[in-house]
PDB file of C-alpha atoms in Angstrom:
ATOM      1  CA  UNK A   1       0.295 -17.284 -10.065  1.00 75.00           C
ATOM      2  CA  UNK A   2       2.034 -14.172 -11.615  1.00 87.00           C
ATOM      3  CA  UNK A   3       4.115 -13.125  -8.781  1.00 94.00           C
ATOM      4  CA  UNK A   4       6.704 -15.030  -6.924  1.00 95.00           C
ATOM      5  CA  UNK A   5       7.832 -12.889  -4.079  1.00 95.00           C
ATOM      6  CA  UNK A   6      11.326 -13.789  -2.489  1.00 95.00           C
ATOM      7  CA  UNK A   7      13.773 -12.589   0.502  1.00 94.00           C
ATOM      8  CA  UNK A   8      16.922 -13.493  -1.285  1.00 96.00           C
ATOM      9  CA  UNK A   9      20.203 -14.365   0.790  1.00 96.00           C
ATOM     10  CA  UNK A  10      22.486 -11.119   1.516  1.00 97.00           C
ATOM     11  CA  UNK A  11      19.371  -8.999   1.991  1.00 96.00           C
ATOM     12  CA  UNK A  12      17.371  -8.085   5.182  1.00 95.00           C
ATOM     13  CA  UNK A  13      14.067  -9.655   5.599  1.00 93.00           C
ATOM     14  CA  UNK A  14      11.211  -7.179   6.699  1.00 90.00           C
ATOM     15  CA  UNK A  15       8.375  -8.517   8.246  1.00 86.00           C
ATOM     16  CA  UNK A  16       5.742  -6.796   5.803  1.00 89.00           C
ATOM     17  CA  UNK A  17       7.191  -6.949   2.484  1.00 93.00           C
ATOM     18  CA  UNK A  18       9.312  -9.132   0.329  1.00 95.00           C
ATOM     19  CA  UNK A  19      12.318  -7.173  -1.055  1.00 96.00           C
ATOM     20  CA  UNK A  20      12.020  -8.862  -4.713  1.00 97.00           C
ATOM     21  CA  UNK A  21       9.026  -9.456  -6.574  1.00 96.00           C
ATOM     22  CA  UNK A  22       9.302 -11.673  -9.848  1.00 96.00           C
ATOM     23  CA  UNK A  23       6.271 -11.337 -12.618  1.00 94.00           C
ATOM     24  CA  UNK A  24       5.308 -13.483 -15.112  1.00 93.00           C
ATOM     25  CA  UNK A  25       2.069 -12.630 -15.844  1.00 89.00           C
ATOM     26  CA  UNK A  26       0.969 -10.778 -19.095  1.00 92.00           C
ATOM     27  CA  UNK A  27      -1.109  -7.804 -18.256  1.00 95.00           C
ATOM     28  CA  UNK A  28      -0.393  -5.097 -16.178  1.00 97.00           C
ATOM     29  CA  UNK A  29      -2.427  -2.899 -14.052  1.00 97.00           C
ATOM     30  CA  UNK A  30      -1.688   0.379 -12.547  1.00 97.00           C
ATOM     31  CA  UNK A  31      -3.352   1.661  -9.499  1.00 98.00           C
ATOM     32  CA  UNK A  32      -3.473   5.358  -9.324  1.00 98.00           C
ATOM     33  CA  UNK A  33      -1.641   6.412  -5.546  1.00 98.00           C
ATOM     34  CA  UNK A  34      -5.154   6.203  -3.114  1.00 98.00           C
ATOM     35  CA  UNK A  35      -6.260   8.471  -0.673  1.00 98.00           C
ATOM     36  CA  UNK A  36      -8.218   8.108   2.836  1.00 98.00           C
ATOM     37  CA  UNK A  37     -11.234   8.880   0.694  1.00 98.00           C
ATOM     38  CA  UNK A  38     -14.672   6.679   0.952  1.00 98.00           C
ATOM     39  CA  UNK A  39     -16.589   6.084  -2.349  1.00 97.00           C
ATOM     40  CA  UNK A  40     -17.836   9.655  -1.549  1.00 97.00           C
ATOM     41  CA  UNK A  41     -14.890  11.104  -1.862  1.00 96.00           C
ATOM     42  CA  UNK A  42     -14.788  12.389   1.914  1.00 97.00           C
ATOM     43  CA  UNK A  43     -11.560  11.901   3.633  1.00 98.00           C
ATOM     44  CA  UNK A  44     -11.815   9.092   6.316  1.00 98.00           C
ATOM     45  CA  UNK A  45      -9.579   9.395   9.483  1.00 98.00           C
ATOM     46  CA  UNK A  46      -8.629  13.070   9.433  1.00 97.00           C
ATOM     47  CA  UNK A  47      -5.434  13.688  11.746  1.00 98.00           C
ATOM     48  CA  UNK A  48      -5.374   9.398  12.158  1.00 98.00           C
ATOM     49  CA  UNK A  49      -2.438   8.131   9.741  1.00 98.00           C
ATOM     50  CA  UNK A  50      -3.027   4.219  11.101  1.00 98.00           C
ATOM     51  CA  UNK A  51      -6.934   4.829   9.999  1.00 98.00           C
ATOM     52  CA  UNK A  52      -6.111   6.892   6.626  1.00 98.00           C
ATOM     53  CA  UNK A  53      -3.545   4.026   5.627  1.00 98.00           C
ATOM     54  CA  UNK A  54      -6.340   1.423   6.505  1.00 98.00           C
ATOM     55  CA  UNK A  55      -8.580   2.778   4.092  1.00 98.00           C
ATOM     56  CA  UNK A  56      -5.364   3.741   1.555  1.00 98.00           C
ATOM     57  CA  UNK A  57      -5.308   0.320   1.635  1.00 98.00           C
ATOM     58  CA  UNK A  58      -8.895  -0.717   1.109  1.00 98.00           C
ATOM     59  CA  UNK A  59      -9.134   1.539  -1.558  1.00 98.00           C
ATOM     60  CA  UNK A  60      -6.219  -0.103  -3.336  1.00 98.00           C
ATOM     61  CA  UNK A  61      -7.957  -3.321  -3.177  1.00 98.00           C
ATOM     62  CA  UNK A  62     -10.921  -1.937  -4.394  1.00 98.00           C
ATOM     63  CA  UNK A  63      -9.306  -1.004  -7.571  1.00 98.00           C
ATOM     64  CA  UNK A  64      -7.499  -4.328  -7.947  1.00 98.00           C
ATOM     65  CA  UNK A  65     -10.847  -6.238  -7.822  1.00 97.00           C
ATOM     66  CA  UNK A  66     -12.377  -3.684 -10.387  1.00 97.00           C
ATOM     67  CA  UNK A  67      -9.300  -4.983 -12.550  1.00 97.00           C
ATOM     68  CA  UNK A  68      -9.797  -8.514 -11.875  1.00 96.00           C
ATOM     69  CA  UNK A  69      -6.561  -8.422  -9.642  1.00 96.00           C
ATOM     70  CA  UNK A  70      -6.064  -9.287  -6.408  1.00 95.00           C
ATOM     71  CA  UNK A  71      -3.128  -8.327  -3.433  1.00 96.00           C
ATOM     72  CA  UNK A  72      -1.655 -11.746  -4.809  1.00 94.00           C
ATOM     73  CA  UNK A  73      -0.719 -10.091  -7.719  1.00 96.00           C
ATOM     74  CA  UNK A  74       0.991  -6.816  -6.717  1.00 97.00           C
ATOM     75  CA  UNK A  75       4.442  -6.451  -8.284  1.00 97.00           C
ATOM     76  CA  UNK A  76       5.002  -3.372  -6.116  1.00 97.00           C
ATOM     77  CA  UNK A  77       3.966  -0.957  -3.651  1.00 98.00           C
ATOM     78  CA  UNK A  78       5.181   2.625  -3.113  1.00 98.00           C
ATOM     79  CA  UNK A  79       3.785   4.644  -0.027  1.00 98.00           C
ATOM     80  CA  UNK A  80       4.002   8.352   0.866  1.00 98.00           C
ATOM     81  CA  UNK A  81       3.503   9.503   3.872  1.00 98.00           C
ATOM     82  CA  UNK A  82       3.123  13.096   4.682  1.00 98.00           C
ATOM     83  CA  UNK A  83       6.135  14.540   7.288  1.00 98.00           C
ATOM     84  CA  UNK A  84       6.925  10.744   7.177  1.00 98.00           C
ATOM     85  CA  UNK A  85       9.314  10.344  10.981  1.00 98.00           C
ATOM     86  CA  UNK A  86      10.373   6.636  11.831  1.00 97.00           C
ATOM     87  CA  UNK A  87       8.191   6.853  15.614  1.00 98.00           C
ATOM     88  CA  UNK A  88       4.784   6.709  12.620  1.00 98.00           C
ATOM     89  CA  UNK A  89       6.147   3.430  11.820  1.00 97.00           C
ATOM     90  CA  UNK A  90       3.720   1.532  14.391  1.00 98.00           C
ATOM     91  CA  UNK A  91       0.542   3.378  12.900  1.00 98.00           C
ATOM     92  CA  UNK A  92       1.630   2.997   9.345  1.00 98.00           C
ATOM     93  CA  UNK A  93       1.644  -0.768  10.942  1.00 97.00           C
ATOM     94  CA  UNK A  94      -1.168  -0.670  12.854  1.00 97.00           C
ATOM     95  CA  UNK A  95      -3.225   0.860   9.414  1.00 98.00           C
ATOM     96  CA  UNK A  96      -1.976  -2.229   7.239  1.00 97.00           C
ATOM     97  CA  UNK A  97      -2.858  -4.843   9.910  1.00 96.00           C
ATOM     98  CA  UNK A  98      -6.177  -3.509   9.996  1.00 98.00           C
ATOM     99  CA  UNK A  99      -6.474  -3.464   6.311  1.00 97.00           C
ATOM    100  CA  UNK A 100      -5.304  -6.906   6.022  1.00 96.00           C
ATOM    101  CA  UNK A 101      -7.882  -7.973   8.425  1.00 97.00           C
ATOM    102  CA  UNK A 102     -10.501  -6.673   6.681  1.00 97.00           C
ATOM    103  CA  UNK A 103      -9.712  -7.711   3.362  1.00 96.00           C
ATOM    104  CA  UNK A 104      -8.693 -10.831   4.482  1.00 96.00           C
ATOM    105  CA  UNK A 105      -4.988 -10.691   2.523  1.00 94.00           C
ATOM    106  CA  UNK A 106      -1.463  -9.717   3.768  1.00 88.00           C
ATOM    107  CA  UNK A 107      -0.246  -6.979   0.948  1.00 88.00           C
ATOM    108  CA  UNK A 108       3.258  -8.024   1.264  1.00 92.00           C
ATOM    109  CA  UNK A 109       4.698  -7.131  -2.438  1.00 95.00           C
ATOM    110  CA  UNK A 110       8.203  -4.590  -2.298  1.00 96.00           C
ATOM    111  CA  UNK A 111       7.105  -1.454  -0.956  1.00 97.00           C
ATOM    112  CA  UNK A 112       9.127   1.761  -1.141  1.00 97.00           C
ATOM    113  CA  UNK A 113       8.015   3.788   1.553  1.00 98.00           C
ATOM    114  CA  UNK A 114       8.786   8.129   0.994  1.00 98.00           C
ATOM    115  CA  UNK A 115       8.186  11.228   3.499  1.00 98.00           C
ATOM    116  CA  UNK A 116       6.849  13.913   1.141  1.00 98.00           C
ATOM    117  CA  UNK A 117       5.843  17.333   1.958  1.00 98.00           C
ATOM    118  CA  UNK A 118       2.087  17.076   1.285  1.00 98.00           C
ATOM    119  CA  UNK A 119      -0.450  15.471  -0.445  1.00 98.00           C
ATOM    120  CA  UNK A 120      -3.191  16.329  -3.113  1.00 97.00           C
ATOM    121  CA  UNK A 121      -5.212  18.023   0.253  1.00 97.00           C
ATOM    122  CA  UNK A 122      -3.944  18.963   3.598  1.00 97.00           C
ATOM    123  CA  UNK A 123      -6.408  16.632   5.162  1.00 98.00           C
ATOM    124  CA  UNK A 124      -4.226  13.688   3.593  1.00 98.00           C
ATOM    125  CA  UNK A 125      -1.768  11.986   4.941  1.00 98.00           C
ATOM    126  CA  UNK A 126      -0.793   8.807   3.411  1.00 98.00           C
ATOM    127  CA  UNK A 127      -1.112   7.746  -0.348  1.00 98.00           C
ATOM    128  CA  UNK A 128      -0.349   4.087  -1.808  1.00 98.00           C
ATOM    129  CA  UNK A 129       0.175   3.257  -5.320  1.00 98.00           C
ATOM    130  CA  UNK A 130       0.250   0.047  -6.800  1.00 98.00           C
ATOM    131  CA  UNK A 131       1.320  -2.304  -9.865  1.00 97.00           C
ATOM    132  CA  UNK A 132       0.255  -5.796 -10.563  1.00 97.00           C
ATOM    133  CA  UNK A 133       0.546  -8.115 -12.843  1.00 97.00           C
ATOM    134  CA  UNK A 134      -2.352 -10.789 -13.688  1.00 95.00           C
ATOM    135  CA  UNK A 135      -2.008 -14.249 -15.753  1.00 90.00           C
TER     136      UNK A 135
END
């Protein structure tokens, strides 16, 4: 596997990432940062961030599997949340769970989660970018 994902000693372990990611693989892929947007390009959960992360993250996958990568194989995450307050952590929770469930994987790479301003649209208000690396 190209990714090795560790909680070393003197750090805090978070329950849905790993704070260090270690690749070995030799390609990379970059996802673009995805939207709550369906393959028709209409937004999916307007005003629901847990829904709009759900599909942020489905999205995300998609993309992957058009690479021939995989969640197993994320190096990193990085997640921007519009107006991003820590009482949205449950939804931005609840919207990976339900991902996960779905896709039938536990994204658990380093994340860097950011409040921003806005997005691309109003109607957006979550966006994940990714980077993997693949033997």
């Amino acid at each position: 596997m190209a990714i090795t994902l560790v909680n070393p000693a003197g750090l805090p372990e978070i329950d849905v990432y790993r704070q260090v990611s270690v690749a070995s693989g030799t390609r990379l892929v970059f996802v673009a940062g995805q939207v709550a947007w369906d393959a028709e390009g209409a937004t999916v959960g307007a005003g629901d961030l847990a829904a709009q992360v759900e599909q942020c993250y489905v999205n995300v996958g998609t993309a992957l599997a058009a690479a021939g990568a995989t969640f197993a194989e994320v190096a990193k995450l990085n997640v921007h949340v519009v107006d991003w307050t820590p009482d949205k952590m449950p939804l931005l929770l609840d919207g990976i769970a339900r991902a996960s469930a779905r896709l039938g994987v536990t994204p658990a790479a380093p994340a860097t989660l950011l409040g921003v301003a806005a997005l691309d649209v109003p109607e957006h208000l979550v966006e994940v970018e990714a980077t993997a690396v693949v033997d």
